[in-house]
Amino acid sequence: MDTPEKTQVTSPLSKFEDSPVFNYINSLSPIKPVKSINIAHTFHSLSFASLPSVFTSPHVNSHKETRFLKRHNYADLSKPEFSSENGNEACNDEGVAVDAAQLYDNSSELQESFDPGVSIREASVEPPSEHSKLAIELPRTLKYDCGIPDSDQTPRCGTQTDTVSKSDGTIASLVPFTNVASHKDSPEGQVHLAGLYKIESKKEATECDWENFISDSADLLIFNSPIDAEGFKELFQKSPNPVVGFCTSFSEVQKMQIVNPIGPGEQNEKEDPFTQPGETIELTQMDPTQDNLAANKDPNKYIISNPSKAVSNLHRGMRRRCLDFEMVGARRKNVEDGSSTSSVVVQSDEKITYKNTQLVPFKPSSDSSRCILPGIGLHLNALAINSRDSKKIKHETFSSSITLPGSAASFHSPTSGQELDESLALASTERDRDPNDNVVPFVEDFSQTSPKKKRRRLEGEAEACKRCNCKKSKCLKLYCECFAAGVYCIEPCACQDCFNKPIHEDTVLATRKQIESRNPLAFAPKVIRSSEPAPEIGDESSKTPASARHKRGCNCKKSSCLKKYCECYQGGVGCSLNCRCEGCKNAFGRKDGSALVEMEDEPEDETEASEKNGVDKTVQKAEIQNNDEQHPNSALPTTPLRFSRPLVQLPFSSKGKPPRCFLGVGSSSGLYTGQRYGKPNILRPQWKFEKQFQNVSGDEIPEMLRENHSPSSGIKTSPNSKRVSPPQSNLGSSPGRRSGRKLILQSIPSFPSLTPQH
DNA sequence: GAGTTTGAAACT
DNA sequence: CAGTTTCAAACTC
């Protein structure tokens, strides 16, 4: 789109960034106008017209200049390397430090090769009034992107994180989200809005992760809406207060920056882009006065300008986003869980293995905090990561829930229909996994008693960083969990010769298409909710807890469907007529229709499991999962997504490896979690899906399902009354939870639906 | 951590 | 479509 112009502009900017001359040049050079133009375009697309008035700051131009200067300062300060030129490099290296100038320079390239995030960075320096608003968001994106890409910057991140933490842990977390959002939707700028919106919401209720999450998700959805501009408008309109506040604050910040460019530069020097984001956030929130903040904001502005490019990237980004999501989610979790502090710490480290996806950086599951920031909704991977992180943290339901929405949103992004589709598919897949991730941590927590659980937990932790371990498939076959989930491989992955990376996006997509050509449902969730598949499979199969069934059915011969080797068991669903298994003893539901397990509550399951086999642990988990799943299924409100991914993921969680992305499921999972927890915050929901499910399944889910989906209720009525029990038990066990879940579920469904709408 | 088992995915 | 091979996860020691 505007790339040509941007490219031109960017290069000069990068060069001059540091020097004051640069600013001057910018003002004089035609380039600026171009950028501004670009920005304007983005805005138009967004239909921000109304906003501009608000943001319109008299000093837009000056701001731009100042911003550049500031940015330069940041870049310089933070990274002497700053000079690094290639977009890729910039992304990688800069990730954190990403300077506006660099962004510009590299933006074109980066965008092409990498992600929307890059494009975002590129964003023109100055968008006038409107830009100012955008700037707020942009900064986040920039920071985020920067931080993610470069492992090198880690230190920076740490610094940034520190700054962020200082200001507010929540803020930090928020920033990432916004960034993420921007990435997803960046193309249109809608994302930015969403991000802003989220941020605001977060600010308002940092503590209430859940709420935030929901709001975020909602925002994302909105953004995702095909009509980016509209979505944007809506966001602003809908959340006039928050947005406006941002805008206003932002404008103020800009002014401040202009006045005190130095301040920002200083901080920037110390810190990285990450810190900046946090700072910016703070500024926007409340401290226009702080110079640093202003500085931060400036960088953001730059980011904003690039939206046009970002758009193209967005599509790409969407896919990748999934990955990012995980990371993000994790980050959030960390943030929330650990509160502000944790988030800060974590992120610092993460580096980014890959530019491609900011995801990588997040992944470093080690630093949950990092994950948090990055991006909420952007990438499924991020979610997965989050989940993993969450495992560590466990509590952090937050990330999960949050991520989901975002993910969903990203998928829906209207920008590229095809891409969207793919992204959706990925998302769906991711969702499935995500839930698992979420679940896993949770389950583990609950079930900790069982050794397996501990194991899983340990594994989970270890896995937090880990994903696939492919050696020969290059992560381009369904053997690869990551690939199968529609997620890019990240650092945690121990894969070799991995091609499932943003860098090889083309290859990945091509491969996906090939596989899909063979089997259109190859990337669809293996476990289907009762609503869809159930009918086909057979009543019995539907019996499974949630009425969910395995799409294709298993073919187990030696595991008796009592181990994770069995996809049905793994997915927490009972075997159906479609299954060709031998000696089926699936605790969730036998092929015969005999539903051994009621999944209702863990205890029962456990006992059964113990009785049946040594499987105790597995069984328990399975049961739990099943319960969860069942519930979900029941609740199922049939995923809005194309695929009802349902529950499958749950089992994963148990595995410990969390399926990376929750996208589709995530939403659902998010619902579950949210429901379950009822607790405001918590992202955990997703994380914990398993546990939650356990609880929920028994308690909450049923109701939710009932309400939401009378059909799902069918679960109770399941052909074989067997399955019914689980839900009931659940209900009986803990009614309280249900209420919360219900809310969540409702919210979740909406997301998916939105995405599809495009 | 290494080795084995398992069953899905891929191939023929 | 069936049989075989390949693959990576799940599991065991």
Coordinates of N, CA and C (backbone and C1' of nucleotides) in Angstrom, one line a residue, chain A residues 455 469 473 479 481 564-565 570 655, chain C residues 5-13:
Chain A
R455 N 4.3 -34.6 37.7 CA 5.1 -34.8 36.5 C 4.7 -33.9 35.5
N469 N 8.9 -31.3 19.3 CA 10.2 -31.8 19.3 C 10.5 -32.5 18.0
S473 N 10.3 -33.9 10.6 CA 9.2 -33.4 9.8 C 9.3 -31.9 9.5
Y479 N 2.4 -34.2 12.2 CA 3.1 -34.8 13.3 C 3.5 -33.7 14.3
E481 N 3.0 -30.9 16.5 CA 1.9 -30.3 17.2 C 1.7 -28.8 16.9
K564 N -3.0 -41.4 26.8 CA -3.0 -40.2 25.9 C -2.7 -40.6 24.4
Y565 N -2.3 -41.8 24.3 CA -2.1 -42.3 23.0 C -3.4 -42.2 22.2
Q570 N -7.3 -38.4 25.1 CA -6.5 -37.2 25.2 C -7.4 -36.0 25.1
K655 N -1.6 -33.1 29.3 CA -0.4 -33.5 28.8 C 0.7 -32.7 29.4
Chain C
dT5 P 7.1 -52.0 6.1 O5' 7.3 -50.4 6.2 C5' 7.4 -49.6 5.0 C4' 7.4 -48.1 5.3 C3' 8.5 -47.7 6.3 O3' 9.3 -46.7 5.8 C1' 6.4 -46.9 6.9
dT6 P 10.4 -46.1 6.7 O5' 9.8 -44.8 7.3 C5' 9.1 -43.9 6.4 C4' 8.5 -42.8 7.2 C3' 9.5 -42.2 8.2 O3' 9.5 -40.8 8.1 C1' 7.4 -42.7 9.2
dC7 P 10.6 -39.9 8.8 O5' 9.7 -39.4 10.1 C5' 8.6 -38.7 9.9 C4' 7.8 -38.5 11.1 C3' 8.6 -38.1 12.3 O3' 8.4 -36.7 12.6 C1' 7.0 -39.8 12.9
dA8 P 9.3 -35.9 13.5 O5' 8.5 -35.9 14.8 C5' 7.2 -35.4 14.7 C4' 6.4 -35.8 16.0 C3' 7.1 -35.4 17.3 O3' 6.1 -34.9 18.2 C1' 6.7 -37.7 17.3
dA9 P 6.5 -34.1 19.4 O5' 5.4 -34.6 20.5 C5' 4.1 -34.7 20.0 C4' 3.4 -35.8 20.7 C3' 3.4 -35.8 22.2 O3' 2.1 -36.0 22.8 C1' 4.3 -37.8 21.5
dA10 P 1.9 -35.8 24.3 O5' 1.9 -37.3 24.8 C5' 1.0 -38.3 24.3 C4' 1.3 -39.6 24.9 C3' 1.5 -39.6 26.4 O3' 0.7 -40.6 27.0 C1' 3.4 -40.6 25.5
dC11 P 0.5 -40.6 28.5 O5' 1.6 -41.7 28.9 C5' 1.6 -43.0 28.3 C4' 2.9 -43.7 28.5 C3' 3.3 -43.9 29.9 O3' 3.1 -45.2 30.3 C1' 5.1 -43.4 28.5
dT12 P 3.4 -45.6 31.8 O5' 4.9 -46.1 31.7 C5' 5.2 -47.1 30.8 C4' 6.6 -47.6 30.9 C3' 7.1 -47.8 32.3 O3' 7.7 -49.0 32.4 C1' 8.5 -46.3 31.1
dC13 P 8.2 -49.6 33.8 O5' 9.7 -49.3 33.8 C5' 10.5 -49.8 32.7 C4' 11.9 -49.2 32.8 C3' 12.5 -49.3 34.2 O3' 13.8 -49.9 34.1 C1' 12.7 -47.1 33.3

